[in-house]
């Protein structure tokens, strides 16, 4: 699908920009974007998966979270689901779980593990104010949280900021475990690793171009807008609209009216 979209063979990406054909009642934008961009990670080498997430985390306060060695395994799970261990009998389902492992520091030591728990948003709100809190406290057990970070990825980050300030379950700054990422930031990371000669680089290049189709781009100012044409330096005659003898403005056509203050009523505007 990445190839079809970036090479103009499919217009399906328009649905992620709000276009609807009327045939579908519901469009699963987030799920489709998640699987299209991040689904191919499960086909890459564990070292490539780790390289991508190191690049993504580089500008954050968790830039050193991943071990700077080649991992032995990388498990990529889309929409993993677990039962909540309470009387509600509900399930918690984040969008993505990345599980990486490295050999122990010495022979006989257990493998070292890192987990990235991810919630992705695209033009949508959180599913309840406690969605992130439940993912961190109910989906992961305490042992898993010791080796995990929680990533919120969205077009804008206000929902993640509000959740962090309200729930305070990710620890204290500056080492708290909630990482807020924007799609624009992810696109910048993809640009840093895209390369036509490696599997990771080819995937990054296609994903970068896919996000360009989705208009995930930095505002570049007004330089491309055509300048307003200027008036000629020398006019042969005064423009008609500026001739006092010809046109004195609309107010010259309206007779003066005096409205008593007692007759003034408040005006209300109704929505059409």
mmCIF file of C-alpha atoms in Angstrom:
data_model
loop_
_atom_site.group_PDB
_atom_site.id
_atom_site.type_symbol
_atom_site.label_atom_id
_atom_site.label_comp_id
_atom_site.label_asym_id
_atom_site.label_seq_id
_atom_site.Cartn_x
_atom_site.Cartn_y
_atom_site.Cartn_z
ATOM 1 C CA UNK A 1 0.000 0.000 0.000
ATOM 2 C CA UNK A 2 2.881 2.407 0.706
ATOM 3 C CA UNK A 3 4.098 1.964 -2.887
ATOM 4 C CA UNK A 4 0.619 2.467 -4.344
ATOM 5 C CA UNK A 5 0.022 5.676 -2.399
ATOM 6 C CA UNK A 6 3.395 7.364 -2.869
ATOM 7 C CA UNK A 7 3.428 6.537 -6.602
ATOM 8 C CA UNK A 8 -0.063 7.901 -7.179
ATOM 9 C CA UNK A 9 -1.719 4.531 -7.859
ATOM 10 C CA UNK A 10 -4.228 4.903 -5.032
ATOM 11 C CA UNK A 11 -6.277 7.763 -3.641
ATOM 12 C CA UNK A 12 -7.153 5.925 -0.461
ATOM 13 C CA UNK A 13 -4.992 8.347 1.544
ATOM 14 C CA UNK A 14 -7.641 11.041 0.940
ATOM 15 C CA UNK A 15 -9.840 9.377 3.568
ATOM 16 C CA UNK A 16 -7.212 10.274 6.185
ATOM 17 C CA UNK A 17 -7.626 13.940 5.240
ATOM 18 C CA UNK A 18 -11.368 13.879 5.889
ATOM 19 C CA UNK A 19 -12.711 12.986 2.431
ATOM 20 C CA UNK A 20 -15.709 10.623 2.435
ATOM 21 C CA UNK A 21 -17.499 8.921 -0.447
ATOM 22 C CA UNK A 22 -20.649 8.205 1.532
ATOM 23 C CA UNK A 23 -20.305 4.422 1.170
ATOM 24 C CA UNK A 24 -18.594 3.845 4.529
ATOM 25 C CA UNK A 25 -20.265 4.633 7.823
ATOM 26 C CA UNK A 26 -16.968 4.615 9.710
ATOM 27 C CA UNK A 27 -13.366 5.028 8.537
ATOM 28 C CA UNK A 28 -10.700 3.536 10.822
ATOM 29 C CA UNK A 29 -8.118 6.206 10.098
ATOM 30 C CA UNK A 30 -5.813 5.553 13.052
ATOM 31 C CA UNK A 31 -5.777 1.785 12.611
ATOM 32 C CA UNK A 32 -5.085 1.988 8.875
ATOM 33 C CA UNK A 33 -2.315 4.550 9.284
ATOM 34 C CA UNK A 34 -0.777 2.541 12.134
ATOM 35 C CA UNK A 35 -0.694 -0.671 10.111
ATOM 36 C CA UNK A 36 0.446 1.049 6.906
ATOM 37 C CA UNK A 37 3.405 2.852 8.462
ATOM 38 C CA UNK A 38 4.420 0.760 11.476
ATOM 39 C CA UNK A 39 3.147 -2.672 10.437
ATOM 40 C CA UNK A 40 6.195 -3.340 8.207
ATOM 41 C CA UNK A 41 8.451 -3.091 11.269
ATOM 42 C CA UNK A 42 7.589 -6.699 12.083
ATOM 43 C CA UNK A 43 9.307 -7.709 8.807
ATOM 44 C CA UNK A 44 12.572 -5.910 9.558
ATOM 45 C CA UNK A 45 15.651 -7.134 11.389
ATOM 46 C CA UNK A 46 15.658 -6.507 15.178
ATOM 47 C CA UNK A 47 18.594 -4.130 14.787
ATOM 48 C CA UNK A 48 16.603 -2.071 12.265
ATOM 49 C CA UNK A 49 13.623 -1.860 14.615
ATOM 50 C CA UNK A 50 15.898 -0.647 17.403
ATOM 51 C CA UNK A 51 17.619 1.857 15.078
ATOM 52 C CA UNK A 52 14.306 3.430 14.111
ATOM 53 C CA UNK A 53 13.121 3.869 17.693
ATOM 54 C CA UNK A 54 16.504 5.199 18.808
ATOM 55 C CA UNK A 55 16.160 7.898 16.154
ATOM 56 C CA UNK A 56 12.583 8.664 17.229
ATOM 57 C CA UNK A 57 13.582 8.949 20.888
ATOM 58 C CA UNK A 58 16.745 10.959 20.234
ATOM 59 C CA UNK A 59 15.166 14.434 20.788
ATOM 60 C CA UNK A 60 13.241 13.309 23.899
ATOM 61 C CA UNK A 61 14.105 12.953 27.579
ATOM 62 C CA UNK A 62 14.245 9.167 27.030
ATOM 63 C CA UNK A 63 16.937 9.295 24.352
ATOM 64 C CA UNK A 64 19.062 6.733 26.238
ATOM 65 C CA UNK A 65 16.229 4.311 27.002
ATOM 66 C CA UNK A 66 17.216 1.698 24.418
ATOM 67 C CA UNK A 67 20.449 -0.228 24.931
ATOM 68 C CA UNK A 68 23.066 0.866 22.413
ATOM 69 C CA UNK A 69 23.799 -2.636 21.186
ATOM 70 C CA UNK A 70 22.337 -4.971 18.581
ATOM 71 C CA UNK A 71 19.217 -6.657 20.030
ATOM 72 C CA UNK A 72 18.668 -10.381 19.661
ATOM 73 C CA UNK A 73 14.879 -10.165 19.256
ATOM 74 C CA UNK A 74 12.248 -7.585 18.377
ATOM 75 C CA UNK A 75 8.557 -8.374 18.701
ATOM 76 C CA UNK A 76 6.102 -5.928 17.111
ATOM 77 C CA UNK A 77 2.468 -6.375 18.190
ATOM 78 C CA UNK A 78 -0.361 -4.316 16.706
ATOM 79 C CA UNK A 79 -3.382 -3.815 18.977
ATOM 80 C CA UNK A 80 -2.374 -6.234 21.741
ATOM 81 C CA UNK A 81 -5.209 -6.769 24.198
ATOM 82 C CA UNK A 82 -5.272 -7.806 27.843
ATOM 83 C CA UNK A 83 -8.018 -8.237 30.415
ATOM 84 C CA UNK A 84 -8.113 -5.708 33.226
ATOM 85 C CA UNK A 85 -7.595 -7.527 36.533
ATOM 86 C CA UNK A 86 -10.629 -6.130 38.341
ATOM 87 C CA UNK A 87 -14.371 -6.615 38.509
ATOM 88 C CA UNK A 88 -15.054 -4.581 35.355
ATOM 89 C CA UNK A 89 -14.001 -7.448 33.071
ATOM 90 C CA UNK A 90 -12.941 -4.983 30.421
ATOM 91 C CA UNK A 91 -9.990 -5.110 28.095
ATOM 92 C CA UNK A 92 -7.196 -2.608 27.513
ATOM 93 C CA UNK A 93 -5.900 -2.370 23.950
ATOM 94 C CA UNK A 94 -3.066 0.015 23.046
ATOM 95 C CA UNK A 95 -2.197 0.476 19.392
ATOM 96 C CA UNK A 96 1.321 -0.898 19.425
ATOM 97 C CA UNK A 97 3.726 -2.795 21.671
ATOM 98 C CA UNK A 98 7.423 -3.121 20.842
ATOM 99 C CA UNK A 99 9.390 -5.688 22.873
ATOM 100 C CA UNK A 100 13.168 -5.708 22.422
ATOM 101 C CA UNK A 101 15.689 -7.942 24.155
ATOM 102 C CA UNK A 102 19.455 -8.032 24.452
ATOM 103 C CA UNK A 103 21.772 -10.684 25.848
ATOM 104 C CA UNK A 104 22.653 -10.415 29.512
ATOM 105 C CA UNK A 105 25.732 -8.408 30.419
ATOM 106 C CA UNK A 106 27.594 -11.576 31.337
ATOM 107 C CA UNK A 107 27.131 -15.271 30.640
ATOM 108 C CA UNK A 108 24.302 -16.727 32.666
ATOM 109 C CA UNK A 109 22.565 -13.394 33.208
ATOM 110 C CA UNK A 110 18.955 -13.088 32.013
ATOM 111 C CA UNK A 111 18.240 -11.182 28.827
ATOM 112 C CA UNK A 112 17.823 -7.428 29.158
ATOM 113 C CA UNK A 113 14.445 -6.188 27.938
ATOM 114 C CA UNK A 114 12.880 -2.906 26.866
ATOM 115 C CA UNK A 115 9.228 -2.299 26.034
ATOM 116 C CA UNK A 116 7.609 0.579 24.159
ATOM 117 C CA UNK A 117 3.877 0.883 24.768
ATOM 118 C CA UNK A 118 2.344 3.150 22.124
ATOM 119 C CA UNK A 119 -0.951 4.956 21.647
ATOM 120 C CA UNK A 120 -1.388 6.650 18.269
ATOM 121 C CA UNK A 121 -3.935 9.335 17.471
ATOM 122 C CA UNK A 122 -4.976 10.827 14.136
ATOM 123 C CA UNK A 123 -7.588 13.597 14.173
ATOM 124 C CA UNK A 124 -9.283 11.983 17.181
ATOM 125 C CA UNK A 125 -9.486 12.377 20.939
ATOM 126 C CA UNK A 126 -8.518 9.873 23.586
ATOM 127 C CA UNK A 127 -11.128 7.241 24.345
ATOM 128 C CA UNK A 128 -11.878 8.663 27.759
ATOM 129 C CA UNK A 129 -9.703 10.841 29.958
ATOM 130 C CA UNK A 130 -8.155 7.777 31.601
ATOM 131 C CA UNK A 131 -7.178 5.889 28.424
ATOM 132 C CA UNK A 132 -3.443 6.466 28.824
ATOM 133 C CA UNK A 133 -3.561 5.891 32.568
ATOM 134 C CA UNK A 134 -5.291 2.516 32.117
ATOM 135 C CA UNK A 135 -2.771 1.445 29.501
ATOM 136 C CA UNK A 136 0.164 2.184 31.785
ATOM 137 C CA UNK A 137 -1.269 0.876 35.043
ATOM 138 C CA UNK A 138 -3.516 -1.986 33.851
ATOM 139 C CA UNK A 139 -2.034 -3.293 30.600
ATOM 140 C CA UNK A 140 1.498 -3.519 32.002
ATOM 141 C CA UNK A 141 2.358 -5.165 35.291
ATOM 142 C CA UNK A 142 4.832 -3.520 37.667
ATOM 143 C CA UNK A 143 7.735 -5.686 36.471
ATOM 144 C CA UNK A 144 7.067 -4.696 32.864
ATOM 145 C CA UNK A 145 6.759 -0.999 33.766
ATOM 146 C CA UNK A 146 10.258 -1.112 35.233
ATOM 147 C CA UNK A 147 11.627 -1.709 31.718
ATOM 148 C CA UNK A 148 9.054 0.242 29.684
ATOM 149 C CA UNK A 149 8.156 3.687 28.407
ATOM 150 C CA UNK A 150 4.758 4.895 27.247
ATOM 151 C CA UNK A 151 4.576 6.770 23.940
ATOM 152 C CA UNK A 152 1.721 9.055 22.907
ATOM 153 C CA UNK A 153 1.900 9.944 19.217
ATOM 154 C CA UNK A 154 -0.484 12.461 17.656
ATOM 155 C CA UNK A 155 -0.839 15.347 15.251
ATOM 156 C CA UNK A 156 -0.881 17.594 18.335
ATOM 157 C CA UNK A 157 -0.030 16.773 21.934
ATOM 158 C CA UNK A 158 -2.551 18.583 24.143
ATOM 159 C CA UNK A 159 -4.367 15.355 25.109
ATOM 160 C CA UNK A 160 -1.122 13.726 26.188
ATOM 161 C CA UNK A 161 -0.047 16.789 28.149
ATOM 162 C CA UNK A 162 -3.391 16.912 29.945
ATOM 163 C CA UNK A 163 -3.206 13.207 30.808
ATOM 164 C CA UNK A 164 0.287 13.590 32.241
ATOM 165 C CA UNK A 165 -0.626 16.601 34.359
ATOM 166 C CA UNK A 166 -3.864 15.010 35.595
ATOM 167 C CA UNK A 167 -2.901 11.383 36.303
ATOM 168 C CA UNK A 168 0.801 11.543 37.304
ATOM 169 C CA UNK A 169 1.357 7.776 37.113
ATOM 170 C CA UNK A 170 4.488 7.858 34.944
ATOM 171 C CA UNK A 171 6.887 9.104 37.607
ATOM 172 C CA UNK A 172 8.411 12.499 38.201
ATOM 173 C CA UNK A 173 10.181 14.793 35.769
ATOM 174 C CA UNK A 174 12.656 14.743 34.181
ATOM 175 C CA UNK A 175 12.818 10.935 34.071
ATOM 176 C CA UNK A 176 9.089 10.201 33.796
ATOM 177 C CA UNK A 177 8.066 7.375 31.466
ATOM 178 C CA UNK A 178 5.526 9.173 29.252
ATOM 179 C CA UNK A 179 6.987 10.357 25.947
ATOM 180 C CA UNK A 180 4.961 12.770 23.795
ATOM 181 C CA UNK A 181 5.705 12.572 20.073
ATOM 182 C CA UNK A 182 4.209 14.331 17.068
ATOM 183 C CA UNK A 183 3.760 12.850 13.613
ATOM 184 C CA UNK A 184 5.899 15.699 12.321
ATOM 185 C CA UNK A 185 8.684 14.621 14.670
ATOM 186 C CA UNK A 186 8.391 11.025 13.469
ATOM 187 C CA UNK A 187 8.625 12.228 9.902
ATOM 188 C CA UNK A 188 11.839 14.068 10.768
ATOM 189 C CA UNK A 189 13.236 10.807 12.176
ATOM 190 C CA UNK A 190 12.281 8.962 8.992
ATOM 191 C CA UNK A 191 14.153 11.558 6.938
ATOM 192 C CA UNK A 192 17.269 10.925 9.013
ATOM 193 C CA UNK A 193 17.357 7.196 8.225
ATOM 194 C CA UNK A 194 15.816 6.938 4.765
ATOM 195 C CA UNK A 195 18.135 5.283 2.296
ATOM 196 C CA UNK A 196 17.316 3.480 -0.949
ATOM 197 C CA UNK A 197 19.968 0.766 -0.409
ATOM 198 C CA UNK A 198 18.849 -0.817 2.884
ATOM 199 C CA UNK A 199 15.540 -2.403 3.955
ATOM 200 C CA UNK A 200 15.206 0.063 6.848
ATOM 201 C CA UNK A 201 16.060 2.997 4.594
ATOM 202 C CA UNK A 202 13.609 1.982 1.861
ATOM 203 C CA UNK A 203 10.801 1.592 4.396
ATOM 204 C CA UNK A 204 11.681 4.969 5.961
ATOM 205 C CA UNK A 205 11.672 6.665 2.552
ATOM 206 C CA UNK A 206 8.245 5.263 1.627
ATOM 207 C CA UNK A 207 6.808 6.155 5.036
ATOM 208 C CA UNK A 208 8.188 9.688 4.792
ATOM 209 C CA UNK A 209 6.584 10.177 1.390
ATOM 210 C CA UNK A 210 3.330 8.686 2.684
ATOM 211 C CA UNK A 211 3.215 11.257 5.505
ATOM 212 C CA UNK A 212 3.890 13.970 2.937
ATOM 213 C CA UNK A 213 0.729 12.830 1.143
ATOM 214 C CA UNK A 214 -1.093 13.193 4.449
ATOM 215 C CA UNK A 215 0.138 16.806 4.659
ATOM 216 C CA UNK A 216 2.311 16.171 7.702
ATOM 217 C CA UNK A 217 4.719 18.953 6.952
ATOM 218 C CA UNK A 218 6.238 21.979 8.565
ATOM 219 C CA UNK A 219 4.787 25.396 7.810
ATOM 220 C CA UNK A 220 7.167 27.125 5.422
ATOM 221 C CA UNK A 221 5.736 30.641 5.531
ATOM 222 C CA UNK A 222 4.208 32.740 2.776
ATOM 223 C CA UNK A 223 7.168 32.795 0.379
ATOM 224 C CA UNK A 224 5.310 30.871 -2.318
ATOM 225 C CA UNK A 225 2.357 33.284 -2.424
ATOM 226 C CA UNK A 226 2.351 35.649 -5.389
ATOM 227 C CA UNK A 227 3.031 39.255 -4.345
ATOM 228 C CA UNK A 228 0.238 41.799 -4.668
ATOM 229 C CA UNK A 229 0.750 43.751 -7.923
ATOM 230 C CA UNK A 230 1.766 47.336 -7.331
ATOM 231 C CA UNK A 231 0.211 50.388 -8.965
ATOM 232 C CA UNK A 232 2.120 52.142 -11.744
ATOM 233 C CA UNK A 233 4.579 54.730 -10.555
ATOM 234 C CA UNK A 234 3.080 57.455 -12.761
ATOM 235 C CA UNK A 235 -0.670 57.820 -13.373
ATOM 236 C CA UNK A 236 -1.899 59.773 -16.364
ATOM 237 C CA UNK A 237 -4.983 60.869 -14.426
ATOM 238 C CA UNK A 238 -6.393 60.513 -10.975
ATOM 239 C CA UNK A 239 -8.284 57.194 -10.441
ATOM 240 C CA UNK A 240 -12.030 57.674 -10.589
ATOM 241 C CA UNK A 241 -12.592 56.242 -7.119
ATOM 242 C CA UNK A 242 -10.347 58.872 -5.615
ATOM 243 C CA UNK A 243 -11.984 61.886 -7.283
ATOM 244 C CA UNK A 244 -13.737 63.878 -4.590
ATOM 245 C CA UNK A 245 -15.987 65.462 -7.237
ATOM 246 C CA UNK A 246 -17.050 62.051 -8.601
ATOM 247 C CA UNK A 247 -17.291 59.741 -5.599
ATOM 248 C CA UNK A 248 -17.549 60.748 -1.953
ATOM 249 C CA UNK A 249 -18.103 57.297 -0.459
ATOM 250 C CA UNK A 250 -21.232 55.395 0.456
ATOM 251 C CA UNK A 251 -21.946 57.528 3.487
ATOM 252 C CA UNK A 252 -22.607 60.476 1.201
ATOM 253 C CA UNK A 253 -25.656 58.604 -0.184
ATOM 254 C CA UNK A 254 -27.213 57.805 3.223
ATOM 255 C CA UNK A 255 -29.176 60.579 4.938
ATOM 256 C CA UNK A 256 -28.186 61.176 8.546
ATOM 257 C CA UNK A 257 -30.479 59.442 11.038
ATOM 258 C CA UNK A 258 -30.824 59.890 14.740
ATOM 259 C CA UNK A 259 -31.971 56.824 16.714
ATOM 260 C CA UNK A 260 -33.092 57.425 20.309
ATOM 261 C CA UNK A 261 -31.025 55.362 22.773
ATOM 262 C CA UNK A 262 -34.260 54.104 24.338
ATOM 263 C CA UNK A 263 -35.136 52.327 21.076
ATOM 264 C CA UNK A 264 -31.907 50.332 20.855
ATOM 265 C CA UNK A 265 -32.372 46.580 21.377
ATOM 266 C CA UNK A 266 -29.719 43.862 21.773
ATOM 267 C CA UNK A 267 -29.052 41.882 18.637
ATOM 268 C CA UNK A 268 -28.723 38.126 18.740
ATOM 269 C CA UNK A 269 -27.211 36.020 15.967
ATOM 270 C CA UNK A 270 -28.588 32.551 15.434
ATOM 271 C CA UNK A 271 -26.700 29.705 13.885
ATOM 272 C CA UNK A 272 -28.013 28.689 10.524
#
